[in-house]
mmCIF file of C-alpha atoms and ligand atoms in Angstrom:
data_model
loop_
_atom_site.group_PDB
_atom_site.id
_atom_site.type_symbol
_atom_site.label_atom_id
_atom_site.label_comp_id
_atom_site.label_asym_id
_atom_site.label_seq_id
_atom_site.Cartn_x
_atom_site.Cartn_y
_atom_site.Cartn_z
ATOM 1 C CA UNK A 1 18.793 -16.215 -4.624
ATOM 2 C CA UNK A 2 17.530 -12.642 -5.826
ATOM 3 C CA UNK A 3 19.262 -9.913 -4.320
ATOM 4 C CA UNK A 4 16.307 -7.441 -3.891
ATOM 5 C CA UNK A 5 16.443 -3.643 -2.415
ATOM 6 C CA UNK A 6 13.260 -2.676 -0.383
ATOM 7 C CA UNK A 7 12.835 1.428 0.419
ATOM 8 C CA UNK A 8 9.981 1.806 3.028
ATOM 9 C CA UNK A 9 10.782 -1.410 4.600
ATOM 10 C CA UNK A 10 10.068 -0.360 8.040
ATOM 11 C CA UNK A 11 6.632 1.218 7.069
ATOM 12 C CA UNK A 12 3.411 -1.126 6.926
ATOM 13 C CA UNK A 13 2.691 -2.587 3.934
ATOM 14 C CA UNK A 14 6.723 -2.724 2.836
ATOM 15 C CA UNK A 15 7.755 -4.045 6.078
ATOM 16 C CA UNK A 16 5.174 -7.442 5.472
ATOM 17 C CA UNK A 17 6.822 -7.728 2.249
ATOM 18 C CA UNK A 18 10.206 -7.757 3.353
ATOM 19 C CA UNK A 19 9.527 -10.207 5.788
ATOM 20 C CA UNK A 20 7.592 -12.317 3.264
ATOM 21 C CA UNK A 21 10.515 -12.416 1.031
ATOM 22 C CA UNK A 22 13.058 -13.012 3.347
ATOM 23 C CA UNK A 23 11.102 -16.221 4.406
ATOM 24 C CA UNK A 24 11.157 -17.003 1.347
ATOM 25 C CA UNK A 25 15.008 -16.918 0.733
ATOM 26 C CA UNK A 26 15.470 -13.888 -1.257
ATOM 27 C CA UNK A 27 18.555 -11.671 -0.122
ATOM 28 C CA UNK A 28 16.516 -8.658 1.323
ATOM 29 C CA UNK A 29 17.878 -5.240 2.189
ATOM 30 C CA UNK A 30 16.140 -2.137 3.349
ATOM 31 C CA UNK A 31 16.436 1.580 3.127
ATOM 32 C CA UNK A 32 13.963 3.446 4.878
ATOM 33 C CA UNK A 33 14.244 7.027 6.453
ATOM 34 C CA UNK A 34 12.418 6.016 9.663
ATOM 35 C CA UNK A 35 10.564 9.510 9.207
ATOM 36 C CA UNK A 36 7.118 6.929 9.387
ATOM 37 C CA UNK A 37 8.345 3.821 9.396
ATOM 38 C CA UNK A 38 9.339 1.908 12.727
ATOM 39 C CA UNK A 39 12.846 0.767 13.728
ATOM 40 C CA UNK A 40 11.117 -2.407 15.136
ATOM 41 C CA UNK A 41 10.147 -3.585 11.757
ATOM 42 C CA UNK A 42 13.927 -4.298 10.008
ATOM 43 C CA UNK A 43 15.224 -6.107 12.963
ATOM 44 C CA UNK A 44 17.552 -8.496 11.702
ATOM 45 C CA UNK A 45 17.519 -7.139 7.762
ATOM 46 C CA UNK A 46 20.973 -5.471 6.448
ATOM 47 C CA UNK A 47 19.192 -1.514 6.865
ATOM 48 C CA UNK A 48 20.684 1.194 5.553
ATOM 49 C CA UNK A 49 18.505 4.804 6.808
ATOM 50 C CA UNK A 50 18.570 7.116 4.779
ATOM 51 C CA UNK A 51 16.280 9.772 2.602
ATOM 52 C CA UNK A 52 15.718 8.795 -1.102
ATOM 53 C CA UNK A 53 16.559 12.262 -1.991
ATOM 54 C CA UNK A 54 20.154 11.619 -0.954
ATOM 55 C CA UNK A 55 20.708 10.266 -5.093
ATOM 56 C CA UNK A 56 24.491 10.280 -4.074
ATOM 57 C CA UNK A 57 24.292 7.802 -0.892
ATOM 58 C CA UNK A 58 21.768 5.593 -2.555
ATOM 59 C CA UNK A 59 23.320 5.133 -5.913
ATOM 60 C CA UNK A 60 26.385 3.808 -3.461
ATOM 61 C CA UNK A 61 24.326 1.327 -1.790
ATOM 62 C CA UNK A 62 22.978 0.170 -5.407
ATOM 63 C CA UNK A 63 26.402 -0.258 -6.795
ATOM 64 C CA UNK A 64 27.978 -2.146 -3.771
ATOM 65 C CA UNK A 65 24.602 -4.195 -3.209
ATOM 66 C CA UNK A 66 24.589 -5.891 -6.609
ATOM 67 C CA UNK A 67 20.580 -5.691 -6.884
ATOM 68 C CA UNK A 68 18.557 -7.838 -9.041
ATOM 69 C CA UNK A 69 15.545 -5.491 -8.414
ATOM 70 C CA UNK A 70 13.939 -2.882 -6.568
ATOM 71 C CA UNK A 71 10.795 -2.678 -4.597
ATOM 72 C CA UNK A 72 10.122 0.761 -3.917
ATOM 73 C CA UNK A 73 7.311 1.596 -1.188
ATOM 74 C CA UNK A 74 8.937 4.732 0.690
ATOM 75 C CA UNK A 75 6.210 7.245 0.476
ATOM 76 C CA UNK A 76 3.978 9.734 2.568
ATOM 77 C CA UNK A 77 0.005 8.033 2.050
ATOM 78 C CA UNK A 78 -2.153 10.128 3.973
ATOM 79 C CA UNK A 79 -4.330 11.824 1.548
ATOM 80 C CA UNK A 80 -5.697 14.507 3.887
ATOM 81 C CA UNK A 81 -2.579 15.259 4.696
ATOM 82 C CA UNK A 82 -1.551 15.851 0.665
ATOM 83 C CA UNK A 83 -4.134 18.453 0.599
ATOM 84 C CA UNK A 84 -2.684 20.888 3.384
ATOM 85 C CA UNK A 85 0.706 20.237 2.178
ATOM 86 C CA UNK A 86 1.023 19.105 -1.363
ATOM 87 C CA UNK A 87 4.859 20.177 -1.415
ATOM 88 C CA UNK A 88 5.206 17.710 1.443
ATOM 89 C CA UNK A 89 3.889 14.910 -1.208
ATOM 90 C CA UNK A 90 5.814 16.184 -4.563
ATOM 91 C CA UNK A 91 8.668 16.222 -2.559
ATOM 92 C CA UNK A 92 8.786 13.239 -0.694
ATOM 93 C CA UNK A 93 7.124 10.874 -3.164
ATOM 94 C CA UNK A 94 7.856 12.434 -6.440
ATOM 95 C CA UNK A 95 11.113 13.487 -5.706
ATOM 96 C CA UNK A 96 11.974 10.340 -3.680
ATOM 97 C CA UNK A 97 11.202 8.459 -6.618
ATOM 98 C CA UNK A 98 13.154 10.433 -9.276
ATOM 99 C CA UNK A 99 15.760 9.939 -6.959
ATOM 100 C CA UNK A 100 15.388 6.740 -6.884
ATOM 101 C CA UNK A 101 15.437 6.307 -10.801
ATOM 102 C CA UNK A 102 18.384 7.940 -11.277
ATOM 103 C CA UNK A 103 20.101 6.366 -8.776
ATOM 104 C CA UNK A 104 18.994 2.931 -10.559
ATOM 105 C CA UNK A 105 19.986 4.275 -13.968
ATOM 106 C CA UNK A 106 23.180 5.356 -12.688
ATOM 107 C CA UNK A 107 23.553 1.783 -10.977
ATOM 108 C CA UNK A 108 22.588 -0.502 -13.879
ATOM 109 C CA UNK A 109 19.517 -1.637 -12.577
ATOM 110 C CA UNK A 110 16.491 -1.923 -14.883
ATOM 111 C CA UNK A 111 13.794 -3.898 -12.547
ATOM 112 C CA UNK A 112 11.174 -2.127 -10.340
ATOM 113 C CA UNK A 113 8.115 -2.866 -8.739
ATOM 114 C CA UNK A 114 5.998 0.609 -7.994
ATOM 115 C CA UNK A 115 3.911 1.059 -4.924
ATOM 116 C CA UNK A 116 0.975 2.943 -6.198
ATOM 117 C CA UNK A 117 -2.307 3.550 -5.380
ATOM 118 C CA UNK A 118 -6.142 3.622 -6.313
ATOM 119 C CA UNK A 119 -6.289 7.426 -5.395
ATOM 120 C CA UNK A 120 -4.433 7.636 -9.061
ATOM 121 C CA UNK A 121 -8.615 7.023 -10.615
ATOM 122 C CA UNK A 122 -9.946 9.605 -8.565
ATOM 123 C CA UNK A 123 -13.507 9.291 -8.321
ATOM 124 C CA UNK A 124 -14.178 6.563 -10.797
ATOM 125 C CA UNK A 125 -17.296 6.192 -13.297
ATOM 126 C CA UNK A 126 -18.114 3.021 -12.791
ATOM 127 C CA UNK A 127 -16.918 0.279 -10.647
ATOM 128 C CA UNK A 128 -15.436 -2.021 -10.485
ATOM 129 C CA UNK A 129 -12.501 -0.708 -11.488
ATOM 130 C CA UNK A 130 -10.123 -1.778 -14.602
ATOM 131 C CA UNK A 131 -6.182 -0.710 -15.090
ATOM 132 C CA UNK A 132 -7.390 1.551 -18.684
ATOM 133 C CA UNK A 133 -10.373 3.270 -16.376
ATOM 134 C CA UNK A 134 -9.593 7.466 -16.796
ATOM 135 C CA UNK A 135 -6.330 8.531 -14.526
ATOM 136 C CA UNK A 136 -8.124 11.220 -12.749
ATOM 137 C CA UNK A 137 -6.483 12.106 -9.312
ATOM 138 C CA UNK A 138 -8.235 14.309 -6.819
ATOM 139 C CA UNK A 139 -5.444 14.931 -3.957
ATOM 140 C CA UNK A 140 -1.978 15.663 -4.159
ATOM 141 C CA UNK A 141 -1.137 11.955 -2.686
ATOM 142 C CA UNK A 142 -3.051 10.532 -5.942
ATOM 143 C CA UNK A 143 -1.031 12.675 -8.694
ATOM 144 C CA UNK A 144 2.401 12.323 -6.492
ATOM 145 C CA UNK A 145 1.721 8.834 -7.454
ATOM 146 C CA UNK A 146 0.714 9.064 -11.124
ATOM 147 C CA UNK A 147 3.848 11.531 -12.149
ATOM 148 C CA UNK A 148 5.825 8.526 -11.072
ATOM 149 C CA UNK A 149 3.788 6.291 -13.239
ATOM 150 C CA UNK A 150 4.130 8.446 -16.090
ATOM 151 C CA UNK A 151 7.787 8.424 -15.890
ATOM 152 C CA UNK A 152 8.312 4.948 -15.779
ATOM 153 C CA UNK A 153 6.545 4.971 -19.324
ATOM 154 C CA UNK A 154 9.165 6.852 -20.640
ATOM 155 C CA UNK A 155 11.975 5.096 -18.321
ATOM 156 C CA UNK A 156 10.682 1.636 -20.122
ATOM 157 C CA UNK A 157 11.066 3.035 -23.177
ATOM 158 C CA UNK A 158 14.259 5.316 -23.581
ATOM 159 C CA UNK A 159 15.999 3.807 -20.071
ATOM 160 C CA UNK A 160 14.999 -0.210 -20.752
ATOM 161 C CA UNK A 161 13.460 -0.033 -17.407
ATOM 162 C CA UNK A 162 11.192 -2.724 -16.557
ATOM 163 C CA UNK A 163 8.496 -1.535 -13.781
ATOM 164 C CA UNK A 164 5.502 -3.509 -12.116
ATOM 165 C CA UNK A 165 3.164 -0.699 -11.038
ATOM 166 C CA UNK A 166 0.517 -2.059 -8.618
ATOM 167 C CA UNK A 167 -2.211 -0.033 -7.685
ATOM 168 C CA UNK A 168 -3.136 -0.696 -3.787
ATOM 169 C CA UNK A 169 -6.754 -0.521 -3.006
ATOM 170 C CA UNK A 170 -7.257 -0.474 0.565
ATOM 171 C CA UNK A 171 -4.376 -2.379 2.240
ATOM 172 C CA UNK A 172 -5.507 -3.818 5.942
ATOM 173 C CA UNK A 173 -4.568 -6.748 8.183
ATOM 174 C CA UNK A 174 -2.105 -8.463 10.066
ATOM 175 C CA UNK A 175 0.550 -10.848 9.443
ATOM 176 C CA UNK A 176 -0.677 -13.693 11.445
ATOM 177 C CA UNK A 177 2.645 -15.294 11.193
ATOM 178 C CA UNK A 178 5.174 -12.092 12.376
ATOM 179 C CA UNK A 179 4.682 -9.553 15.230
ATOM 180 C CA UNK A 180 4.160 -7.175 12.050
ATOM 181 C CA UNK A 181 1.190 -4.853 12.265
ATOM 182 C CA UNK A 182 -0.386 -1.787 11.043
ATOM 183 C CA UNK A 183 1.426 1.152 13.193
ATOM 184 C CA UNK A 184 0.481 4.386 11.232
ATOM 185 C CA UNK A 185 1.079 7.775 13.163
ATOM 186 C CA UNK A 186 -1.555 9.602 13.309
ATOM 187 C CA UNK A 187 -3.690 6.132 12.590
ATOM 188 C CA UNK A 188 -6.786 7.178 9.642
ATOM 189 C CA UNK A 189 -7.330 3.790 8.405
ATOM 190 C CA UNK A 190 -11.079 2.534 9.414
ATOM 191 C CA UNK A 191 -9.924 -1.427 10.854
ATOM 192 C CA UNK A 192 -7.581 0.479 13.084
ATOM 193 C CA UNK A 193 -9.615 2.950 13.777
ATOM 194 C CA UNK A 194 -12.767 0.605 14.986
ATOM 195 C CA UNK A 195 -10.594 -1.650 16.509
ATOM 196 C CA UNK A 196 -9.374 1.079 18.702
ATOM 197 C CA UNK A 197 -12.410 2.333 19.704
ATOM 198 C CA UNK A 198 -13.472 -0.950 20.397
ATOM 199 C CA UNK A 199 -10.491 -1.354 22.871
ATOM 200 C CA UNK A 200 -10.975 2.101 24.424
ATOM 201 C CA UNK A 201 -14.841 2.979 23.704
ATOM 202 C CA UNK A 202 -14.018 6.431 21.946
ATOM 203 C CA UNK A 203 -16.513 6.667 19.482
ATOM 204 C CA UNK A 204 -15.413 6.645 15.924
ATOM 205 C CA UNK A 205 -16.481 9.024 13.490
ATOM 206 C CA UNK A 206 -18.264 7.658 10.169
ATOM 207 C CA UNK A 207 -17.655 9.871 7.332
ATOM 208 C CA UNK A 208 -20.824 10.500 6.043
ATOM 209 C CA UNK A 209 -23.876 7.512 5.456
ATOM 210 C CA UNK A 210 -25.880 9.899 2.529
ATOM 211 C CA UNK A 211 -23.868 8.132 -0.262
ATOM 212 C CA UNK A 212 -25.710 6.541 -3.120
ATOM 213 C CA UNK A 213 -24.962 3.282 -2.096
ATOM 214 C CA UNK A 214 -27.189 0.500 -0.580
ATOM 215 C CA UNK A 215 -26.810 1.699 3.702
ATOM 216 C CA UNK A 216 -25.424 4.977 2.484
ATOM 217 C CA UNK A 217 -21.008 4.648 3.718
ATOM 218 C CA UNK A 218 -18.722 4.300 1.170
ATOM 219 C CA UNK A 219 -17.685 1.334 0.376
ATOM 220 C CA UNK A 220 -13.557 -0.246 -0.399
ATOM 221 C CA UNK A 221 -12.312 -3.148 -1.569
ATOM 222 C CA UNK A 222 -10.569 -4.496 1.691
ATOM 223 C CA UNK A 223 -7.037 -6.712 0.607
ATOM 224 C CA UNK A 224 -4.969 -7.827 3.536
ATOM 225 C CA UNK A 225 -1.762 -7.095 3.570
ATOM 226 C CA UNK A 226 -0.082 -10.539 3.459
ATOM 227 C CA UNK A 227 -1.781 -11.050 0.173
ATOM 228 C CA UNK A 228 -1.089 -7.677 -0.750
ATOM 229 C CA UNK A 229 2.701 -8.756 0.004
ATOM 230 C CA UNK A 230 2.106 -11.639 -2.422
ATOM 231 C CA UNK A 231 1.480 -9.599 -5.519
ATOM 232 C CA UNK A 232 4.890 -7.474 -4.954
ATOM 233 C CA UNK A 233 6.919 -11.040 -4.979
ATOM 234 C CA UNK A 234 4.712 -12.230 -7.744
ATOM 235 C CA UNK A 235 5.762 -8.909 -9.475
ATOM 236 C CA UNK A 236 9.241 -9.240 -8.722
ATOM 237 C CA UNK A 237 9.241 -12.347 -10.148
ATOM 238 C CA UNK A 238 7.707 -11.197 -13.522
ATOM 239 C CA UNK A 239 10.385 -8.754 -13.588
ATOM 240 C CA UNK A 240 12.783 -11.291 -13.091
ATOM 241 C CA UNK A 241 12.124 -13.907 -15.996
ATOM 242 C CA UNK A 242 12.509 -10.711 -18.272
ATOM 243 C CA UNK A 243 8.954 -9.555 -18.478
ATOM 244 C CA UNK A 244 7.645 -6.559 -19.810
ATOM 245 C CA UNK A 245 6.632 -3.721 -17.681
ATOM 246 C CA UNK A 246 2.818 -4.175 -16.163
ATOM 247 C CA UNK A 247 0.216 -2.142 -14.455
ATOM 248 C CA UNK A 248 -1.390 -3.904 -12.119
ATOM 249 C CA UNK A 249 -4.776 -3.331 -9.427
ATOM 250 C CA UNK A 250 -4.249 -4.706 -6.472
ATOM 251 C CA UNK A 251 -7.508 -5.395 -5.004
ATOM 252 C CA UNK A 252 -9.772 -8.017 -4.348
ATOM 253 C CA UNK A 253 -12.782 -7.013 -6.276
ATOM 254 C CA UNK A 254 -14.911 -7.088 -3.821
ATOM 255 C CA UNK A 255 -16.730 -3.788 -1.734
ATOM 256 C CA UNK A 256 -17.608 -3.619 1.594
ATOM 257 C CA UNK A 257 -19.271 -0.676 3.191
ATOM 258 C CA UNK A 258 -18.384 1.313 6.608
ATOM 259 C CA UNK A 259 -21.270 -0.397 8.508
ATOM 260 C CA UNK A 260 -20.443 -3.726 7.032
ATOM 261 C CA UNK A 261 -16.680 -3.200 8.340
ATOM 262 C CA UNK A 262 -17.998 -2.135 11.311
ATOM 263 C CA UNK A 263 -20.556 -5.592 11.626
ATOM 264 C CA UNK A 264 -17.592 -7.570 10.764
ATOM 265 C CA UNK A 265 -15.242 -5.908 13.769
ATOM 266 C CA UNK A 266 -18.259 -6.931 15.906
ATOM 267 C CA UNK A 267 -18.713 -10.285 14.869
ATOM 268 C CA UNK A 268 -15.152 -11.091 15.165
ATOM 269 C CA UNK A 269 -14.743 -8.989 18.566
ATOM 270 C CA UNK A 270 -18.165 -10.054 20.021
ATOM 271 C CA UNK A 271 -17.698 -6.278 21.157
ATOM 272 C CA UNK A 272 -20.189 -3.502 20.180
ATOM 273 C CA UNK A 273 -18.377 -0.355 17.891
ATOM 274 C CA UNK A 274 -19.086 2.704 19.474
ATOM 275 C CA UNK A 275 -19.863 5.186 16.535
ATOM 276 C CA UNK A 276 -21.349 8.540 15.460
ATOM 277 C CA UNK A 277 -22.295 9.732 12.386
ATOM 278 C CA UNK A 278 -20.404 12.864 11.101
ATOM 279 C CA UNK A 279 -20.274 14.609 7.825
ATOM 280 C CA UNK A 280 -18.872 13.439 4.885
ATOM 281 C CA UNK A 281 -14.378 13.356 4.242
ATOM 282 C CA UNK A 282 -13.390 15.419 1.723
ATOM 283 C CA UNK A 283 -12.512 13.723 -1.269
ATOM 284 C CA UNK A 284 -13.746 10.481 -0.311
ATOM 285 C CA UNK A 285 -15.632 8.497 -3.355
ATOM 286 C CA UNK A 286 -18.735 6.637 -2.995
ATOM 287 C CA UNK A 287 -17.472 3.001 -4.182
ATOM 288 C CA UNK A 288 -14.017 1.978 -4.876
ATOM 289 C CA UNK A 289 -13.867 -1.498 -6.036
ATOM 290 C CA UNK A 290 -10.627 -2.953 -8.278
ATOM 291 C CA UNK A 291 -11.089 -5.321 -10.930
ATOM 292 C CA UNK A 292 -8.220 -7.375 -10.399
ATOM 293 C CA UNK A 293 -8.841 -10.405 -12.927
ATOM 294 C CA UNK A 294 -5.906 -8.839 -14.950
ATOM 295 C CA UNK A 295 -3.206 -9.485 -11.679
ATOM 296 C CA UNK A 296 -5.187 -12.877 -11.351
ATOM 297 C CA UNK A 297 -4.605 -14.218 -14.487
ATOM 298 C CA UNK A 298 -1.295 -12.532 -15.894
ATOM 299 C CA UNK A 299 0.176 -13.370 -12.480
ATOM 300 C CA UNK A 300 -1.600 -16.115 -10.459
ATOM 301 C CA UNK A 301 -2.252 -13.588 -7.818
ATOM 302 C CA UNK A 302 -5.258 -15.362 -5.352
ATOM 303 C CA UNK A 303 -6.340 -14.101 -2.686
ATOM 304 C CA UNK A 304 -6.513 -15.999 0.460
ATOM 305 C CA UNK A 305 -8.610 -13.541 2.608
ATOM 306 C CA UNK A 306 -11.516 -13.187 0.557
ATOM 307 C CA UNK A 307 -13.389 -12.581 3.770
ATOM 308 C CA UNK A 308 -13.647 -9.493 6.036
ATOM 309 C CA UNK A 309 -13.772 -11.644 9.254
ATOM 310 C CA UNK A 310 -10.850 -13.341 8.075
ATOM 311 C CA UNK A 311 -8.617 -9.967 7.106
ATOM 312 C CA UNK A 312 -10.372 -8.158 10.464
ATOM 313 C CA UNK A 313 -9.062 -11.182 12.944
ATOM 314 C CA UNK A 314 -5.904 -10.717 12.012
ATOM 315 C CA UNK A 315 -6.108 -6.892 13.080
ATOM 316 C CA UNK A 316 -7.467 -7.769 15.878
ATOM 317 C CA UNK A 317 -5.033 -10.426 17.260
ATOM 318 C CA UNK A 318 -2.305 -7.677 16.456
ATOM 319 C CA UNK A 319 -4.270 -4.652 18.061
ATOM 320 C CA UNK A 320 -5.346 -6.686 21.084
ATOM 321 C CA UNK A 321 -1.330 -7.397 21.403
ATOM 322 C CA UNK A 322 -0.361 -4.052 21.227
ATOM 323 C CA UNK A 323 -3.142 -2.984 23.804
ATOM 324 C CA UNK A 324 -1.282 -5.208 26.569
HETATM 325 N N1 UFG B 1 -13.761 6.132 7.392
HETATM 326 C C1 UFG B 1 -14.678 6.555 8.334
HETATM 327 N N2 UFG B 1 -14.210 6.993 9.533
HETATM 328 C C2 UFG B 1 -12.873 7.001 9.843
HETATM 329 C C3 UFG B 1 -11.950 6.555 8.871
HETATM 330 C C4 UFG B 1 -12.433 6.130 7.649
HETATM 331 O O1 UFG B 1 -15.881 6.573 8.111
HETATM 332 O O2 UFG B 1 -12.520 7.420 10.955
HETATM 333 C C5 UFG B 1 -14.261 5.673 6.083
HETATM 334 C C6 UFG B 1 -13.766 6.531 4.949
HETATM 335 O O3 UFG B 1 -14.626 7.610 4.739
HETATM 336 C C7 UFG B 1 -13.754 5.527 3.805
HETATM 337 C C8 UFG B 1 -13.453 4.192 4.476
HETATM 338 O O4 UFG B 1 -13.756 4.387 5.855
HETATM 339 O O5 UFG B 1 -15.022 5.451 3.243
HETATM 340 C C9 UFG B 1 -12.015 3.775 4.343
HETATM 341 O O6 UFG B 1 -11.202 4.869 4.746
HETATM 342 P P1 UFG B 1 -9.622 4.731 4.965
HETATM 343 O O7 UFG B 1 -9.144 6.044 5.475
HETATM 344 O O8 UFG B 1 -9.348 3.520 5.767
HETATM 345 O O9 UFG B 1 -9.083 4.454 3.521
HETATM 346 P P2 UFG B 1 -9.286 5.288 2.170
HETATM 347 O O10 UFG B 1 -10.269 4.534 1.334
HETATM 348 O O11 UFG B 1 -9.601 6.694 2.432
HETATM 349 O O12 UFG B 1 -7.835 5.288 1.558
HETATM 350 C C10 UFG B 1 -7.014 4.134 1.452
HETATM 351 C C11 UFG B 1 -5.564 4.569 1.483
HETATM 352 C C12 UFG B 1 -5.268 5.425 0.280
HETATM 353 C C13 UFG B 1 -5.662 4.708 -0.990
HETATM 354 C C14 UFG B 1 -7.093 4.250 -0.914
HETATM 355 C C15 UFG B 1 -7.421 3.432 -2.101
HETATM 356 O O13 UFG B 1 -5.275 5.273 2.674
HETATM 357 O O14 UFG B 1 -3.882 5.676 0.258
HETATM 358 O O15 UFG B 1 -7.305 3.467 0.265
HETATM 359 O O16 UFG B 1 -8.654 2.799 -2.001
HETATM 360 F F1 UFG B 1 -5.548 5.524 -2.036
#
């Protein structure tokens, strides 16, 4: 089986990958830093921790691990946090990456599947969304991740590496079939977030309802995580039949506002969300919605949560666990 190398295994989304792929027989290490990420979540997987910016120690563990491809997720995603420290986000997620590309180059090996994100379109046009819409970041999180996309252009063409960029709309869920969970530290993601307040009855804050759209939240294109982890071995497959580098949304193409989150978390909790109304986030668009026919039918990606009760039950079975 593939021999694949996963950095940011112990974080969220990479972590439900790993797993995925391990169960389904690809030889899976994992580098992670454990600076997010959670010990908890590479029980059992050969784990190396270490920093990407160490180029020496990783190009080591690329040599003696005889990879057939990379999966790199090991980044900072907090995009309020890339605006009081951009540095913090060059650093770790740029830097990590270049890193990470020389350490490959150095190594031999020419597969990679890119973690990036939909903060890369800034505040779109017109959605929903297509891979040629304008690149148009507006945090430091969103360009960390486009300078990385831009120099996997050139790494196709002068390097023969082979990359599968996929642009992550807004990753949520549970595995329902691992204790795997979404763990961030400080938590800003809104199924967390509600879910939590359900659990304690702090009120969560809703960023803003005078939008332009139909209640007036914003609305996201919710994918759960499992099928989220789908697309990456989907991608790593690609990569691995010789394919030609992609760029790739990963979303389902479908928006959902705040409230309607919120109505879903009720339905599925039979609980009411306490909530106020506060002013708007910085930097948050009105309507982020992927089109993601082009993973769909270059890849067979299909979604099997289409439906925001489905993808919030599975947050809930894992937030009710952790609340025992
Ligand atoms: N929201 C609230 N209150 C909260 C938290 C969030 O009203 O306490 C709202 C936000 O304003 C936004 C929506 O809920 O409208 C979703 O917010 P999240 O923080 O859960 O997610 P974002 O859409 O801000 O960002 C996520 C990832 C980014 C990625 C983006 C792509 O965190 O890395 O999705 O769509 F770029």
């Amino acid at each position: 089986m593939p021999r694949i190398l996963v950095t940011g295994g112990a974080g969220y989304i990479g972590s439900h990958t790993a797993h995925l792929l391990r169960r389904r027989g690809y030889e899976t290490t994992i580098v992670d830093d454990l600076s997010r990420g959670h010990a908890h979540n590479v029980e059992g997987f050969p784990f190396h921790r270490l920093n990407l910016r160490d180029t020496a120690a990783l190009t080591a563990i690329l040599r003696e691990g005889s990879f057939d491809a990379v999966i790199h997720f090991a980044a900072f995603i907090a995009v309020g946090e890339s605006a009081q420290a951009p540095e913090l986000y060059f650093l770790n997620n740029t830097g990590g990456s270049f890193s990470l590309l020389e350490a490959m180059a150095t190594a031999g090996i020419n597969r990679l599947v890119f973690s990036s994100t939909a903060a890369v379109y800034g505040t779109p046009e017109s959605t929903p969304i297509p891979e040629d819409a304008r690149i148009a970041p507006v945090s430091p999180y969103g360009e960390s991740k486009v300078m990385v996309e831009r120099a996997l252009e050139w790494m196709d063409r002068y390097r023969g590496l082979r990359s599968v960029v996929l642009r992550y709309f807004n990753a949520c869920g549970a595995d329902p079939e691992s204790p795997l969970g979404e763990e961030h530290d400080p938590e800003t993601h809104l199924i967390p977030l509600l879910l939590r307040a359900v659990l304690t009855s702090e009120p969560v804050t809703i960023f803003g309802e005078d939008y332009p759209t139909d209640d007036g939240t914003c609305i996201r294109d919710y994918i759960h995580v499992r099928d989220l982890a789908e697309a990456h071995i989907l991608a790593v497959d690609h990569l691995l039949r010789g394919g030609a580098s992609k760029v790739y949304n990963a979303g389902v193409g479908q928006g959902y506002s705040v409230k309607e989150v919120i109505r879903a978390v009720e339905g599925v909790t039979g609980r009411s969300v306490p909530f106020r109304v506060g002013p708007r986030r910085e930097g948050d668009p009105p309507a982020l919605v992927a089109s993601s026919t082009r993973l769909q039918t270059e890849l067979g990606w299909k979604p099997k949560y289409t439906s925001l009760a489905a993808i919030v039950e599975t947050a809930w079975r894992f937030a009710s666990r952790q609340a025992r």
